[in-house]
Coordinates of C-alpha atoms and ligand atoms in Angstrom, one line a residue:
M247 CA -9.0 -3.8 32.9
N248 CA -11.0 -2.7 29.9
R249 CA -10.5 1.0 30.1
F250 CA -8.2 2.8 27.7
D251 CA -7.5 6.3 26.4
V252 CA -7.6 5.1 22.8
V253 CA -9.0 1.8 21.3
V254 CA -8.0 1.1 17.7
V255 CA -10.0 -1.5 15.7
G256 CA -7.8 -3.2 13.1
S257 CA -4.1 -4.1 13.1
G258 CA -3.3 -3.3 9.5
I259 CA -1.0 -0.4 8.7
V260 CA -3.6 2.3 9.3
G261 CA -4.5 0.8 12.7
L262 CA -0.9 0.4 13.7
G263 CA -0.3 4.0 12.6
A264 CA -3.1 5.1 14.9
A265 CA -1.7 3.2 17.8
Y266 CA 1.8 4.5 17.1
A267 CA 0.4 8.1 17.0
A268 CA -1.4 7.5 20.3
V269 CA 1.4 5.8 22.2
R270 CA 3.9 8.6 21.2
R271 CA 1.6 10.9 23.1
G272 CA 1.8 8.8 26.2
L273 CA -1.7 7.5 25.9
R274 CA -3.0 4.1 27.1
V275 CA -3.8 2.2 23.9
A276 CA -5.5 -1.1 22.9
V277 CA -5.6 -2.6 19.4
V278 CA -8.4 -5.1 18.7
D279 CA -8.4 -7.5 15.8
R280 CA -10.4 -10.5 14.9
T281 CA -7.3 -12.3 13.6
D282 CA -4.2 -13.3 15.7
A283 CA -1.8 -11.1 13.6
P284 CA -1.9 -8.6 10.8
V285 CA -3.0 -10.7 7.7
G286 CA -5.0 -8.2 5.7
A287 CA -4.0 -6.0 2.8
S288 CA -1.1 -4.7 4.8
I289 CA 0.9 -7.9 4.4
R290 CA -0.4 -8.8 0.9
N291 CA 1.0 -5.9 -1.0
F292 CA 4.2 -5.0 -2.9
G293 CA 5.7 -3.1 0.0
H294 CA 6.1 -0.2 -2.4
L295 CA 6.0 3.2 -0.6
C296 CA 5.2 5.1 -3.6
I297 CA 5.6 8.7 -2.3
G298 CA 6.8 10.6 -5.3
A299 CA 3.9 9.5 -7.6
Q300 CA 1.2 11.0 -5.3
T301 CA -0.3 14.4 -5.5
G302 CA -2.5 16.6 -3.2
E303 CA -3.8 15.1 0.1
A304 CA -2.2 11.7 -0.7
R305 CA 1.2 13.3 -1.2
R306 CA 0.8 15.1 2.2
Y307 CA 0.1 11.8 4.0
A308 CA 2.8 10.1 2.0
D309 CA 5.4 12.6 3.1
I310 CA 4.5 12.3 6.8
S311 CA 4.5 8.5 6.3
R312 CA 8.0 8.6 4.9
G313 CA 9.4 10.0 8.1
L314 CA 7.4 7.5 10.2
W315 CA 8.4 4.5 8.1
L316 CA 12.1 5.4 8.5
Q317 CA 11.8 6.1 12.2
L318 CA 9.8 2.9 12.8
S319 CA 12.2 0.7 10.8
R320 CA 15.0 1.9 13.1
D321 CA 13.0 1.6 16.3
A322 CA 11.2 -1.6 15.5
D323 CA 14.2 -3.1 13.6
F324 CA 12.7 -4.1 10.2
W325 CA 13.8 -3.7 6.6
V326 CA 13.1 -0.4 4.8
R327 CA 15.3 0.7 2.0
E328 CA 15.6 4.2 0.5
S329 CA 15.6 2.7 -2.9
G330 CA 13.5 5.2 -4.8
S331 CA 11.4 3.6 -7.6
L332 CA 12.2 2.8 -11.2
I333 CA 9.7 3.3 -14.1
A334 CA 10.4 1.7 -17.4
A335 CA 9.4 3.3 -20.7
R336 CA 9.1 0.9 -23.7
H337 CA 7.2 3.2 -26.1
D338 CA 7.5 6.9 -27.1
D339 CA 4.3 7.8 -25.3
E340 CA 5.6 6.4 -22.0
L341 CA 8.9 8.3 -22.5
A342 CA 6.8 11.4 -23.1
V343 CA 5.0 11.0 -19.8
L344 CA 8.2 10.5 -17.9
E345 CA 9.9 13.5 -19.6
A346 CA 6.8 15.7 -18.8
A347 CA 6.9 14.5 -15.1
S348 CA 10.6 15.1 -14.8
R349 CA 10.0 18.8 -15.7
D350 CA 7.8 19.3 -12.6
G351 CA 10.1 18.1 -9.9
E352 CA 13.7 17.4 -9.0
D353 CA 12.9 14.0 -7.5
L354 CA 12.3 12.3 -10.9
R355 CA 15.1 12.0 -13.5
M356 CA 15.9 9.7 -16.4
L357 CA 18.8 7.3 -15.7
D358 CA 21.8 7.2 -18.1
A359 CA 22.7 3.9 -19.7
A360 CA 25.3 2.9 -17.1
E361 CA 23.0 3.6 -14.2
L362 CA 20.2 1.7 -15.9
R363 CA 22.3 -1.4 -16.4
Q364 CA 23.4 -1.3 -12.7
R365 CA 20.0 -0.7 -11.2
A366 CA 17.6 -2.8 -13.3
P367 CA 18.1 -6.2 -14.9
L368 CA 15.9 -5.4 -17.9
R369 CA 16.0 -6.6 -21.5
A370 CA 17.6 -4.0 -23.7
E371 CA 15.3 -4.7 -26.7
G372 CA 12.5 -2.2 -26.8
L373 CA 13.6 -0.4 -23.7
L374 CA 13.6 3.4 -24.4
G375 CA 14.5 4.7 -21.0
V376 CA 14.1 4.3 -17.2
A377 CA 13.2 7.0 -14.7
H378 CA 14.1 7.1 -11.1
I379 CA 11.9 8.6 -8.4
A380 CA 14.2 9.4 -5.5
T381 CA 11.7 9.9 -2.6
D382 CA 10.2 6.4 -2.6
L383 CA 10.9 3.6 -0.1
Q384 CA 10.5 -0.2 -0.1
T385 CA 9.7 -2.5 2.8
N386 CA 8.9 -6.2 3.2
P387 CA 5.1 -6.2 3.9
R388 CA 5.4 -9.7 5.3
T389 CA 7.6 -8.7 8.2
A390 CA 7.0 -5.0 8.7
G391 CA 3.6 -5.4 10.4
A392 CA 4.7 -8.0 12.8
A393 CA 7.8 -6.0 13.8
I394 CA 5.6 -2.9 14.4
V395 CA 3.3 -5.0 16.6
R396 CA 6.2 -6.2 18.7
H397 CA 7.5 -2.6 19.0
L398 CA 4.2 -1.2 20.0
A399 CA 3.6 -4.0 22.5
A400 CA 7.0 -3.3 24.1
R401 CA 5.9 0.3 24.4
G402 CA 2.8 -0.8 26.3
V403 CA 0.1 -1.1 23.6
E404 CA -2.3 -3.9 24.5
F405 CA -3.2 -6.2 21.6
R406 CA -6.6 -8.0 21.9
W407 CA -6.3 -10.7 19.2
R408 CA -9.1 -13.1 18.0
T409 CA -11.6 -10.5 19.1
S410 CA -14.2 -9.2 16.7
V411 CA -15.7 -5.8 17.1
T412 CA -19.4 -5.9 16.7
G413 CA -20.3 -2.2 17.3
V414 CA -19.0 1.1 18.4
R415 CA -20.5 4.3 19.8
S416 CA -19.1 7.2 21.7
G417 CA -16.8 5.9 24.4
V418 CA -17.8 2.2 23.9
V419 CA -16.4 -0.7 21.8
E420 CA -18.5 -3.8 21.8
T421 CA -16.5 -7.0 21.1
T422 CA -17.0 -10.7 21.1
R423 CA -15.0 -10.8 24.4
G424 CA -16.9 -8.0 26.2
V425 CA -17.1 -4.2 26.2
L426 CA -14.0 -1.9 26.1
S427 CA -14.3 1.8 27.0
A428 CA -12.2 4.5 25.6
E429 CA -12.1 8.3 25.3
Q430 CA -11.2 8.0 21.7
I431 CA -11.9 5.2 19.2
V432 CA -10.4 4.6 15.8
L433 CA -11.9 2.3 13.2
A434 CA -9.3 1.1 10.8
V435 CA -10.9 -2.0 9.3
N436 CA -10.3 -1.3 5.6
H437 CA -13.0 -2.6 3.3
D438 CA -14.9 -4.2 6.2
I439 CA -16.1 -0.7 7.1
D440 CA -19.3 -1.8 5.4
Q441 CA -19.9 -4.5 8.0
L442 CA -19.6 -2.1 11.0
L443 CA -20.9 1.1 9.4
P444 CA -23.0 0.1 6.3
K445 CA -24.5 3.5 5.9
V446 CA -21.2 5.3 5.9
A447 CA -19.8 2.8 3.3
E448 CA -22.9 3.2 1.1
D449 CA -22.9 7.0 1.4
R450 CA -19.2 7.2 0.4
G451 CA -19.6 4.6 -2.3
I452 CA -17.0 2.2 -0.7
I453 CA -16.8 -1.2 -2.2
R454 CA -14.0 -3.8 -2.5
C455 CA -11.1 -4.0 -4.9
A456 CA -9.7 -7.5 -5.2
L457 CA -6.2 -8.0 -6.6
D458 CA -4.4 -11.1 -7.8
M459 CA -0.7 -11.4 -6.9
M460 CA 2.1 -13.9 -7.2
R461 CA 5.6 -14.4 -5.9
V462 CA 8.2 -16.1 -8.1
A463 CA 11.7 -17.4 -7.8
V464 CA 13.9 -15.7 -10.4
T465 CA 17.4 -15.9 -11.8
L466 CA 18.4 -12.3 -12.6
P467 CA 21.8 -11.2 -13.8
R468 CA 21.7 -8.3 -11.2
P469 CA 19.3 -7.5 -8.3
L470 CA 16.4 -5.2 -9.0
S471 CA 17.5 -2.2 -6.9
A472 CA 14.0 -0.7 -6.4
P473 CA 10.3 -1.3 -7.1
L474 CA 9.8 -1.3 -10.8
L475 CA 6.7 0.3 -12.5
T476 CA 5.7 0.4 -16.1
G477 CA 3.3 2.3 -18.5
W478 CA 0.4 0.5 -16.8
S479 CA 1.4 2.1 -13.5
M480 CA 1.8 5.6 -15.1
V481 CA -1.9 5.7 -16.0
R482 CA -2.9 4.9 -12.4
Y483 CA -0.9 7.2 -10.1
G484 CA -1.9 10.8 -9.5
R485 CA 1.3 12.5 -10.5
F486 CA 1.3 10.9 -14.0
A487 CA -2.5 10.4 -14.5
V488 CA -3.2 14.1 -14.6
L489 CA -0.7 14.8 -17.4
P490 CA -2.1 15.4 -20.9
E491 CA 0.6 13.0 -22.3
T492 CA -1.0 10.2 -20.2
A493 CA -4.3 10.3 -22.0
V494 CA -2.4 9.3 -25.2
L495 CA -0.6 6.5 -23.4
R496 CA -3.9 5.2 -21.9
S497 CA -5.7 5.1 -25.3
R498 CA -2.8 3.3 -26.9
L499 CA -2.4 0.7 -24.1
H500 CA -6.2 0.0 -24.1
A501 CA -6.3 -0.3 -27.9
E502 CA -3.2 -2.5 -28.2
R503 CA -3.8 -4.7 -25.2
P504 CA -7.5 -5.0 -24.5
D505 CA -6.7 -8.3 -22.7
L506 CA -4.5 -6.6 -20.2
A507 CA -6.9 -3.6 -19.9
A508 CA -9.7 -6.1 -19.0
L509 CA -7.6 -7.3 -16.1
D510 CA -7.1 -3.6 -15.1
L511 CA -3.4 -4.5 -14.9
N512 CA -0.8 -2.5 -12.9
Q513 CA 2.3 -4.3 -14.2
M514 CA 4.9 -3.8 -11.4
Y515 CA 7.5 -5.7 -9.4
T516 CA 9.3 -5.6 -6.1
Q517 CA 12.2 -7.8 -5.2
L518 CA 12.2 -9.1 -1.5
P519 CA 15.5 -9.4 0.4
D520 CA 15.5 -13.2 -0.3
G521 CA 15.7 -12.5 -4.0
T522 CA 12.2 -13.6 -4.9
L523 CA 10.0 -11.2 -6.9
I524 CA 6.5 -10.1 -6.1
V525 CA 4.6 -9.8 -9.4
G526 CA 1.2 -8.2 -10.1
D527 CA -1.4 -7.2 -10.3
S528 CA -5.0 -7.2 -11.6
H529 CA -8.0 -5.4 -10.1
A530 CA -11.7 -6.4 -9.8
N531 CA -14.2 -4.0 -8.2
A532 CA -17.4 -5.2 -6.5
V533 CA -19.2 -5.0 -3.2
Q534 CA -18.1 -8.6 -2.8
P535 CA -15.6 -9.7 -5.5
E536 CA -15.5 -13.3 -6.4
P537 CA -12.9 -15.4 -4.7
F538 CA -11.9 -17.2 -7.9
Q539 CA -8.6 -16.1 -9.3
P540 CA -8.6 -16.4 -13.1
E541 CA -5.5 -18.2 -14.4
V542 CA -5.5 -15.9 -17.4
A543 CA -4.2 -13.1 -15.0
F544 CA -1.3 -15.2 -13.8
D545 CA -0.4 -16.2 -17.4
A546 CA -0.3 -12.6 -18.3
F547 CA 1.9 -11.7 -15.3
L548 CA 4.4 -14.3 -16.3
T549 CA 4.4 -13.5 -20.0
E550 CA 4.8 -9.8 -19.4
A551 CA 7.6 -10.3 -16.7
Q552 CA 9.6 -12.5 -19.1
A553 CA 9.3 -9.8 -21.9
L554 CA 10.6 -7.2 -19.5
F555 CA 13.3 -8.9 -17.4
E556 CA 16.5 -10.6 -18.6
M557 CA 15.7 -13.9 -17.1
P558 CA 14.7 -17.5 -17.8
T559 CA 11.1 -18.7 -17.0
P560 CA 10.4 -17.9 -13.3
R561 CA 9.2 -20.6 -10.9
V562 CA 5.9 -19.7 -9.2
L563 CA 6.1 -20.0 -5.4
E564 CA 2.8 -18.5 -4.3
R565 CA -0.4 -16.9 -5.5
W566 CA -2.8 -14.9 -3.4
Q567 CA -5.7 -12.4 -3.5
G568 CA -5.6 -9.1 -1.6
V569 CA -8.5 -6.7 -1.0
Y570 CA -8.6 -3.0 -0.3
A571 CA -11.4 -0.5 0.2
K572 CA -12.3 1.5 -2.9
G573 CA -14.3 4.7 -2.8
R574 CA -15.0 7.8 -4.9
T575 CA -12.3 9.7 -3.1
E576 CA -8.8 8.5 -2.0
F577 CA -9.5 8.5 1.7
L578 CA -12.3 8.0 4.2
I579 CA -11.8 10.2 7.3
E580 CA -15.1 10.5 9.1
Q581 CA -16.0 11.3 12.7
V582 CA -19.0 8.9 13.0
D583 CA -19.8 9.7 16.7
D584 CA -18.2 11.9 19.4
G585 CA -14.6 10.7 19.7
V586 CA -15.1 7.9 17.1
L587 CA -13.1 8.3 13.9
A588 CA -13.3 6.0 10.9
L589 CA -10.2 5.9 8.7
A590 CA -9.3 4.2 5.5
A591 CA -7.2 4.6 2.3
T592 CA -10.0 4.1 -0.3
T593 CA -7.6 3.3 -3.1
G594 CA -4.5 1.1 -3.4
I595 CA -2.0 3.4 -1.7
G596 CA -2.5 2.6 2.0
M597 CA 1.0 1.4 2.6
T598 CA 2.3 4.6 1.2
T599 CA -0.1 6.9 3.1
G600 CA -1.5 4.9 6.0
L601 CA 0.9 6.0 8.7
G602 CA 0.7 9.6 7.8
L603 CA -3.1 9.4 7.4
A604 CA -3.4 8.1 10.9
E605 CA -0.9 10.6 12.4
D606 CA -2.5 13.6 10.7
S607 CA -6.2 12.6 11.1
L608 CA -5.9 11.8 14.8
T609 CA -4.0 14.9 15.6
T610 CA -6.7 17.0 13.9
A611 CA -9.8 15.1 15.0
F612 CA -8.7 14.7 18.7
G613 CA -6.9 18.0 19.0
W614 CA -3.6 16.4 20.0
E615 CA -0.3 18.3 20.2
S616 CA 2.3 17.4 17.5
A617 CA 4.4 14.5 18.6
T618 CA 8.1 15.2 19.3
E619 CA 9.5 12.0 17.7
G620 CA 9.0 10.2 14.4
T621 CA 7.4 12.9 12.5
A622 CA 10.5 14.2 10.7
Ligands
FAD889 C1 -2.5 -6.9 -3.5 C2 -2.3 -5.5 -3.0 C3 -1.2 -4.7 -3.4 C4 -1.0 -3.4 -2.8 N1 0.1 -2.8 -3.1 C5 0.4 -1.6 -2.4 C6 1.6 -1.0 -2.5 O1 2.6 -1.5 -3.1 N2 1.8 0.3 -2.0 C7 0.7 0.9 -1.3 O2 0.9 2.0 -0.8 N3 -0.4 0.2 -1.1 C8 -0.6 -1.0 -1.6 N4 -1.8 -1.6 -1.5 C9 -2.8 -1.0 -0.6 C10 -2.5 -1.2 0.9 O3 -2.0 -2.5 1.1 C11 -3.8 -1.0 1.7 O4 -4.3 0.3 1.3 C12 -3.5 -1.0 3.2 O5 -2.7 -2.1 3.6 C13 -4.8 -1.0 4.0 O6 -4.4 -1.0 5.4 P1 -5.5 -1.2 6.5 O7 -4.9 -1.1 7.8 O8 -6.6 -0.2 6.2 O9 -6.2 -2.6 6.2 P2 -5.8 -4.1 6.5 O10 -4.3 -4.3 6.5 O11 -6.6 -5.0 5.7 O12 -6.2 -4.3 8.0 C14 -7.6 -4.2 8.5 C15 -7.7 -5.1 9.7 O13 -9.0 -4.9 10.3 C16 -9.4 -6.1 10.9 N5 -10.8 -6.1 11.1 C17 -11.8 -5.8 10.1 N6 -13.0 -5.9 10.7 C18 -12.8 -6.1 12.0 C19 -13.7 -6.2 13.1 N7 -15.1 -6.1 13.0 N8 -13.2 -6.5 14.3 C20 -11.9 -6.7 14.5 N9 -11.0 -6.5 13.5 C21 -11.5 -6.3 12.3 C22 -8.9 -7.1 9.9 O14 -8.8 -8.4 10.5 C23 -7.5 -6.5 9.5 O15 -6.5 -7.1 10.3 C24 -2.0 -2.9 -2.0 C25 -3.1 -3.7 -1.6 C26 -3.3 -4.9 -2.1 C27 -4.5 -5.7 -1.7

């Protein structure tokens, strides 16, 4: 049977969010993916659900996502912790940004020395302070997607794996295994939107951002209690980027470390439940970024990690490249035909916002009632 109420193309977090929104409304749903499991950006990231550093539309989706992540982690039985995030300041200008940010909301505060010691195994030399953002969550991206797939399948969502979608129009999804029909169709194919809808991608300036990442075995004196960000993160995320203090920080970072600026570094870390550390990341923007991962980026990751953490040289376990869609705005939400909605986070915050983006956009575009569960 190839007839559904809703067909979702893409099994990343945005597509799974769309399927979750639809199945909670009692609809008959299929998810189509060319792979045989989620293997895209949604499993290659830090698992940092960075809610409190967002502003505007992103913050709205992030807040909706927060409730959905917590609900799904209970229902689908996977690891999410209410860890908050930590942000280390190692320079006066970084401290100034954190102090300015702490004045505009109760969710961000500076830790005292005892808390700092307990929550982050950081070298004391050069460390001026650490802030904690209370709203943030952490998940393990390697296991969350698969658990959500199992949960949705148990609720009746049909997964059509190893099936590429070659075209969509109102009511019709053409695939390499035949045609599916659906009242409503959601395209959640991340950067590959330019393959299915080249004109939409071109008009919206959507290209690819490729990131280098690594996972290392570490010996830390204490666990890292939450995702850890640095000054390089402050200049990226909306809540900090808009502050006047951040312009000073950005100029200093770029003047002092042109090598790291050239990598477009976001120096940050998350510790997985097995104790290993995800370390990253660099950014390269192009329609089709090169697949070659410069060793200079990984050298910089290791050098900077050792300068920050109280630890001996880490052992590299894995390196990988992840890709996300990058556009002029933070999101692509476009009704491309009657009942056909294209959705993407077009900057690197899709894990934080994707579930909420799907919930909110489908409700609005398809005129659905609010769901009664999982939207707390
Ligand atoms: C290295 C890295 C680190 C990141 N860190 C974070 C972070 O810590 N926090 C955060 O919030 N965000 C982070 N992000 C961003 C976040 O991971 C992405 O924004 C998000 O995962 C995108 O989800 P998605 O569902 O759109 O895409 P994906 O997970 O890439 O899924 C898209 C799916 O569509 C399928 N597909 C594509 N074309 C077709 C087709 N024609 N037919 C069938 N299937 C198709 C693909 O096979 C794929 O499974 C990071 C991203 C990267 C790459």
